[in-house]
Amino acid sequence: MQSVAAVAENTAFDVARRRADFPILGKRVYDKPLVFLDSAASAQKPQSVIDAVNHCYTREYANIHRGVYWLSVRATEAYEGARVKVQRFLNAASEREIVFTKSTTEAINLVATSHGAAALNAGDEIILSQLEHHANIVPWQLLRQRIGIDIKVAPIDAQGNFLLEEFEKLLSPRTRLVAVTHTSNALGTITPVDEIIRMAHAEGALVLLDGAQSVVHGPVDVQALDVDFFAFSGHKLYGPSGIGVLYGKADLLSAMPPYQGGGDMIRRVTFEKTEFADIPSRFEAGTPHIAGAYGLSAAIDYVSAIGMDAIAAHESELLEYATQRLQEINSLRLIGTADDKAGIVSFELDGVHAHDIGTILDREGIAVRVGHHCAQPLMDHFGITGTVRASFGLYTDKSDIDALVQALGAVREIFD
Ligand code: PLP
């Protein structure tokens, strides 16, 4: 197994070395080297994460929490150890504030269902933003159907910047919750969360951040942010799919009713009634993704050894390079040029459908995402049905961007 020390030993950001940690990047597709530019959808996995999942199943696998035998005790320690690792990674005050879910989507549904039912009433307002992924829209619409809350939408400008002044105007004593993305998956916009949280709190509203993209692109400190809820997915952070995290302040989680019922979330069950377990177990009904916790733990070790600041700096350099190079292509329009952006570029090519571009790039071994990126209201805002999106990871190299630019030049020639 590759040691964390081996990763940490290399302090300067050496992308060639990092690429060697990801076996899939050596693959050829259609007999061309793979150029993977879809990390925002799901990141590839380093060998250490693959090894950790493999280690769980080959050496330590058993169900957790209830077994008295060695394997179960060991797997339980690893699962709970992963919780502590996430706590430190986010700088949460306690591991009780870390709930394992299957994804960001489930984490947001958990808050909408549980906190929504317990703390929100008909006529209460919540504020989302125009930038949201469907995962941070639909759960609130379901809550609206159930209890009659009102949903307001904070606007953005033509570049994709979050408009703080307009947001402030939406806040009122009826605002109970602000649920916004920390980083837009479709445009890369990084939202001004310090100000959003300060303004929302001043009005007595709680804040949930959709951190699916932000946790990958730079350091997150939930205590410094003073955010109330924060959600992310393991698979975008170089870990396995099927495991995600909800961070919630302990007093808020403690006041929330269970989201699902079943084993592991109870203290005592009779046919008459059930006493629920404390947080976080209360929100983890049933057998969780045990091997996923091993993998997520290894992923956090991996990115922490490199350093989230170093990863952010690398991606920021790539973003600058890609933005510059893509503009060399005739009639390419960048969608989303906010002042503060993560390593995501979205664009359209005049007269060429995004799906055609995606298909032609695929034959060159280049994996990009095309379409609405689960952000249809955002596409509506720009009056388009979709974009081509290239998104970067810590293993992305300038040569990946060069390959993209070259292939787009060829697409342009075909359609001119
Ligand atoms: N929020 C954002 C900003 C995302 O980019 C995504 C996934 O692309 C999600 C939420 C949903 O993540 P998941 O499918 O892992 O639940």
XYZ file of C-alpha atoms and ligand atoms in Angstrom:
432
model
C 0.000 0.000 0.000
C 1.320 3.453 -0.859
C 2.132 5.342 2.321
C 0.950 8.841 3.093
C 4.529 9.740 3.976
C 5.487 8.891 0.397
C 2.929 11.387 -0.830
C 3.883 14.062 1.700
C 7.584 13.713 0.956
C 6.981 15.620 -2.242
C 6.153 19.114 -1.055
C 6.321 20.976 -4.372
C 3.320 20.183 -6.562
C 4.568 17.579 -8.978
C 1.679 16.704 -11.263
C 3.549 13.900 -13.044
C 4.075 12.161 -9.722
C 0.486 12.679 -8.717
C -0.731 11.227 -12.019
C 1.280 8.106 -11.342
C -0.837 7.585 -8.205
C -3.972 7.124 -10.357
C -3.848 3.817 -12.261
C -6.754 4.687 -14.572
C -4.853 7.634 -16.026
C -2.547 5.161 -17.758
C -5.468 3.784 -19.732
C -5.918 4.271 -23.479
C -9.366 4.714 -25.016
C -9.875 4.239 -28.776
C -6.127 3.681 -28.756
C -5.519 7.239 -27.552
C -4.242 8.304 -24.142
C -7.119 9.093 -21.794
C -7.590 12.819 -21.185
C -9.907 12.967 -18.214
C -11.615 16.331 -17.781
C -14.727 15.343 -15.852
C -13.548 15.391 -12.248
C -16.437 17.629 -11.141
C -18.828 14.776 -11.944
C -16.684 12.225 -10.137
C -12.951 12.153 -9.498
C -10.645 9.248 -10.283
C -9.161 7.246 -7.405
C -5.542 7.056 -6.275
C -4.011 3.653 -5.586
C -4.102 4.314 -1.832
C -7.921 4.606 -1.914
C -8.256 1.482 -4.068
C -5.926 -0.335 -1.645
C -7.895 0.811 1.395
C -11.191 -0.510 -0.004
C -9.462 -3.727 -1.021
C -7.871 -4.000 2.436
C -11.294 -3.719 4.061
C -12.792 -6.542 1.993
C -9.747 -8.819 2.057
C -8.584 -8.297 5.662
C -11.114 -6.640 7.941
C -14.638 -6.845 6.595
C -17.589 -7.492 8.891
C -20.672 -5.570 9.868
C -19.969 -2.820 12.365
C -21.157 -1.671 15.804
C -22.920 -4.859 16.910
C -20.249 -7.554 16.616
C -18.139 -8.623 19.593
C -15.553 -10.475 17.492
C -12.210 -9.169 16.187
C -13.238 -8.422 12.605
C -16.310 -6.465 13.599
C -14.462 -4.521 16.281
C -11.684 -3.682 13.821
C -14.142 -2.571 11.094
C -16.049 -0.480 13.656
C -12.821 1.234 14.720
C -12.003 2.010 11.107
C -15.506 3.326 10.399
C -15.489 5.551 13.485
C -11.886 6.516 12.719
C -13.065 7.780 9.339
C -15.598 9.954 11.135
C -12.828 11.529 13.226
C -10.788 12.024 10.076
C -13.669 13.907 8.416
C -14.129 15.938 11.596
C -10.487 17.065 11.480
C -10.594 17.632 7.735
C -13.528 20.044 8.091
C -12.321 21.307 11.483
C -15.657 20.421 13.080
C -15.820 20.812 16.855
C -16.789 17.182 17.471
C -17.062 13.908 15.579
C -20.711 13.825 16.757
C -21.311 16.521 14.170
C -20.329 14.232 11.286
C -23.137 12.112 9.831
C -22.306 9.600 7.117
C -24.812 9.617 4.276
C -24.618 8.102 0.825
C -23.958 11.433 -0.887
C -24.388 15.202 -0.910
C -27.860 14.572 -2.291
C -28.827 12.430 0.673
C -27.272 14.901 3.120
C -29.398 17.760 1.756
C -32.518 15.567 1.698
C -31.811 14.678 5.311
C -31.771 18.342 6.365
C -34.801 19.235 4.238
C -36.805 16.309 5.599
C -35.727 16.278 9.227
C -34.879 19.890 10.060
C -37.577 21.005 7.614
C -40.274 19.035 9.393
C -39.113 19.986 12.877
C -38.238 23.651 12.498
C -40.003 25.084 9.435
C -43.648 26.009 9.041
C -45.990 27.132 6.288
C -45.069 30.639 5.184
C -41.425 30.382 6.311
C -38.956 31.359 3.627
C -35.802 29.729 2.435
C -33.346 31.232 -0.034
C -31.504 29.265 -2.719
C -29.373 30.740 -5.494
C -29.605 30.677 -9.269
C -26.430 28.578 -9.291
C -27.837 25.498 -7.576
C -27.455 21.875 -8.608
C -30.807 20.048 -8.686
C -29.706 18.307 -5.463
C -30.109 21.651 -3.683
C -33.397 22.575 -5.346
C -35.638 19.529 -5.537
C -35.494 18.519 -1.819
C -36.714 22.030 -0.919
C -39.493 21.847 -3.487
C -40.593 18.539 -1.949
C -40.617 20.264 1.442
C -42.644 23.108 -0.053
C -45.203 20.564 -1.296
C -45.346 18.991 2.157
C -45.549 22.020 4.434
C -45.956 25.123 2.272
C -42.669 27.008 2.699
C -41.771 29.763 0.226
C -38.619 29.501 -1.877
C -36.767 32.602 -3.027
C -33.852 32.601 -5.453
C -30.775 34.822 -5.090
C -29.733 36.090 -8.534
C -26.388 36.098 -10.327
C -24.988 38.451 -12.954
C -24.094 37.700 -16.572
C -20.639 36.430 -15.528
C -22.082 34.067 -12.940
C -21.132 36.150 -9.885
C -23.405 35.755 -6.867
C -25.034 39.148 -6.240
C -24.640 39.834 -2.527
C -26.635 43.056 -2.488
C -29.571 41.392 -4.221
C -29.298 38.481 -1.812
C -29.419 40.841 1.160
C -32.659 42.339 -0.160
C -34.285 38.875 -0.114
C -33.500 38.321 3.563
C -36.355 39.031 5.955
C -37.483 37.982 9.417
C -39.384 35.183 7.652
C -36.140 33.730 6.226
C -35.367 30.593 8.203
C -32.723 28.981 6.044
C -30.307 29.876 3.271
C -29.191 26.847 1.233
C -26.570 27.728 -1.356
C -23.744 26.140 -3.221
C -20.212 26.932 -2.070
C -18.903 26.327 -5.596
C -21.030 25.979 -8.726
C -20.545 22.666 -10.511
C -21.647 24.124 -13.850
C -19.731 27.426 -13.900
C -17.075 27.090 -11.214
C -18.241 30.249 -9.397
C -17.071 30.327 -5.786
C -19.796 32.066 -3.792
C -18.983 34.701 -1.120
C -19.948 32.405 1.723
C -18.394 34.435 4.557
C -20.700 37.350 3.757
C -23.693 35.111 2.967
C -23.386 33.405 6.351
C -22.856 36.670 8.226
C -25.877 38.315 6.571
C -28.116 35.257 7.039
C -27.162 34.906 10.701
C -27.786 38.608 11.304
C -31.351 37.964 10.127
C -31.632 34.858 12.340
C -31.506 32.374 9.433
C -29.447 29.190 9.332
C -27.126 28.372 6.433
C -26.585 25.103 4.602
C -23.681 24.995 2.172
C -23.632 22.509 -0.671
C -19.930 21.707 -0.518
C -19.885 18.961 -3.177
C -17.473 20.985 -5.324
C -15.802 23.279 -2.781
C -14.415 20.573 -0.518
C -12.431 19.253 -3.469
C -10.938 22.525 -4.628
C -9.610 24.035 -1.401
C -9.544 23.924 2.406
C -12.859 24.137 4.298
C -13.105 25.105 7.969
C -16.695 24.820 9.173
C -15.959 26.540 12.494
C -14.233 29.520 10.878
C -17.146 29.759 8.426
C -19.632 29.346 11.289
C -21.800 27.417 8.823
C -24.732 25.437 10.251
C -24.844 22.539 7.773
C -22.287 21.458 5.181
C -22.720 18.577 2.706
C -20.246 16.761 0.474
C -19.713 13.471 -1.407
C -16.754 11.115 -1.063
C -16.576 10.296 -4.770
C -15.692 13.838 -5.822
C -12.909 13.941 -3.226
C -11.025 11.013 -4.813
C -12.869 8.569 -2.526
C -15.481 5.899 -3.245
C -19.011 6.576 -4.428
C -21.846 5.684 -2.056
C -20.494 7.600 0.937
C -21.100 11.248 1.715
C -21.091 13.546 4.701
C -23.472 15.868 6.439
C -21.812 18.203 8.925
C -24.272 19.862 11.297
C -23.738 21.886 14.466
C -24.364 19.535 17.402
C -27.220 21.546 18.913
C -29.043 21.636 15.571
C -28.580 17.933 14.849
C -29.628 17.064 18.402
C -32.906 18.909 17.902
C -33.679 17.090 14.651
C -35.875 13.968 14.457
C -34.606 10.828 12.683
C -34.596 10.848 8.895
C -35.032 7.094 8.440
C -35.824 4.369 10.935
C -34.137 0.995 11.339
C -31.220 -0.740 12.992
C -28.308 1.149 14.545
C -30.241 4.383 15.120
C -32.060 3.242 18.251
C -31.429 2.924 21.968
C -34.473 0.780 22.806
C -37.327 -0.556 20.714
C -40.638 -2.018 21.868
C -43.781 -2.421 19.788
C -45.199 0.551 21.645
C -42.383 3.000 21.056
C -38.739 3.576 20.150
C -36.094 5.587 21.958
C -33.638 6.954 19.433
C -29.858 6.931 19.669
C -27.884 10.150 20.065
C -26.313 11.952 17.137
C -24.790 10.995 14.774
C -26.102 7.366 14.965
C -29.688 8.632 15.006
C -29.239 9.581 11.360
C -27.446 6.422 10.229
C -30.163 3.769 10.015
C -29.115 0.387 8.649
C -25.771 -1.005 7.507
C -23.679 1.849 6.111
C -21.049 1.859 3.365
C -18.329 0.314 5.538
C -15.680 -0.090 2.838
C -16.613 3.402 1.666
C -15.511 4.774 5.028
C -12.117 3.041 4.612
C -11.813 4.592 1.162
C -12.930 8.056 2.251
C -10.465 7.972 5.110
C -7.663 7.091 2.693
C -8.795 9.834 0.298
C -8.631 12.426 3.076
C -5.159 11.190 4.026
C -4.136 11.467 0.395
C -5.335 15.035 -0.246
C -4.228 16.193 3.200
C -0.697 14.932 2.580
C -0.564 16.952 -0.636
C -2.285 19.911 1.038
C -5.601 21.455 0.025
C -3.884 24.823 -0.471
C -1.417 23.251 -2.896
C -4.275 21.571 -4.781
C -6.167 24.883 -4.955
C -3.079 26.685 -6.276
C -2.498 24.003 -8.923
C -6.108 24.154 -10.114
C -6.100 27.928 -10.145
C -3.068 27.872 -12.464
C -4.875 25.376 -14.724
C -7.985 27.547 -14.753
C -6.002 30.573 -15.857
C -4.235 28.568 -18.547
C -7.452 26.957 -19.833
C -9.363 30.256 -19.863
C -6.609 31.823 -21.930
C -6.173 28.929 -24.339
C -9.873 28.306 -24.966
C -10.284 31.896 -26.072
C -7.947 31.126 -28.984
C -10.777 29.112 -30.535
C -12.939 30.949 -32.983
C -16.512 31.665 -31.744
C -16.085 29.842 -28.455
C -18.099 31.500 -25.708
C -17.167 30.901 -22.088
C -20.223 30.567 -19.861
C -19.315 31.692 -16.368
C -16.392 34.036 -15.914
C -16.954 35.003 -12.278
C -14.238 36.863 -10.367
C -13.657 33.933 -8.038
C -13.687 30.499 -9.682
C -12.614 26.921 -9.092
C -11.096 24.665 -11.770
C -14.186 24.348 -13.955
C -14.724 25.849 -17.419
C -18.026 25.774 -19.265
C -18.416 26.919 -22.838
C -20.340 26.684 -26.080
C -19.132 26.709 -29.634
C -21.254 28.748 -31.981
C -23.280 26.532 -34.353
C -22.212 23.211 -32.818
C -24.401 21.243 -30.416
C -22.701 20.407 -27.108
C -23.498 16.709 -27.551
C -21.774 16.661 -30.947
C -18.701 18.244 -29.377
C -18.733 15.697 -26.556
C -18.985 12.804 -29.003
C -16.176 14.039 -31.237
C -13.923 14.704 -28.225
C -14.675 11.241 -26.897
C -13.250 9.663 -30.073
C -10.032 11.539 -29.288
C -9.952 9.974 -25.816
C -11.094 13.221 -24.174
C -13.749 12.892 -21.463
C -15.764 16.065 -20.866
C -19.315 16.519 -19.648
C -21.962 18.006 -21.927
C -25.527 19.057 -21.154
C -27.249 20.889 -18.336
C -25.022 19.570 -15.523
C -28.083 19.025 -13.278
C -28.527 22.793 -13.186
C -31.403 23.449 -15.568
C -32.556 26.688 -13.879
C -29.013 27.991 -14.331
C -29.036 27.043 -18.023
C -32.409 28.815 -18.346
C -30.806 31.929 -16.854
C -28.260 31.934 -19.695
C -30.947 31.040 -22.256
C -29.159 27.832 -23.275
C -29.896 24.129 -22.977
C -26.412 23.086 -21.987
C -22.675 23.630 -22.188
C -19.499 21.660 -22.640
C -17.734 21.488 -19.294
C -14.107 20.652 -18.612
C -13.309 20.231 -14.936
C -9.935 19.736 -13.345
C -8.570 17.574 -10.570
C -5.258 17.483 -8.788
C -3.965 15.145 -11.530
C -4.926 17.437 -14.412
C -1.989 18.599 -16.451
C -1.593 21.478 -18.885
C -1.138 18.858 -21.599
C -4.759 17.757 -20.963
C -5.881 21.294 -21.718
C -3.662 21.442 -24.805
C -5.269 18.217 -26.057
C -8.725 19.703 -25.480
C -7.875 22.928 -27.303
C -6.389 21.041 -30.224
C -9.422 18.759 -30.545
C -11.798 21.722 -30.308
C -9.861 23.392 -33.111
C -10.535 20.275 -35.206
C -14.249 20.380 -34.279
C -14.346 24.029 -35.364
C -12.867 23.101 -38.738
C -15.425 20.316 -39.292
C -18.337 22.685 -38.679
C -16.980 25.795 -40.440
N -24.125 19.636 -5.543
C -23.196 19.926 -6.434
C -22.660 21.324 -6.512
C -22.704 18.933 -7.285
O -21.759 19.222 -8.182
C -23.230 17.632 -7.181
C -22.793 16.575 -8.115
O -22.406 16.837 -9.229
C -24.190 17.380 -6.207
C -24.618 18.401 -5.399
C -24.757 16.009 -6.017
O -23.758 15.149 -5.620
P -24.067 13.590 -5.461
O -24.596 13.127 -6.774
O -22.762 12.994 -5.094
O -25.084 13.480 -4.388
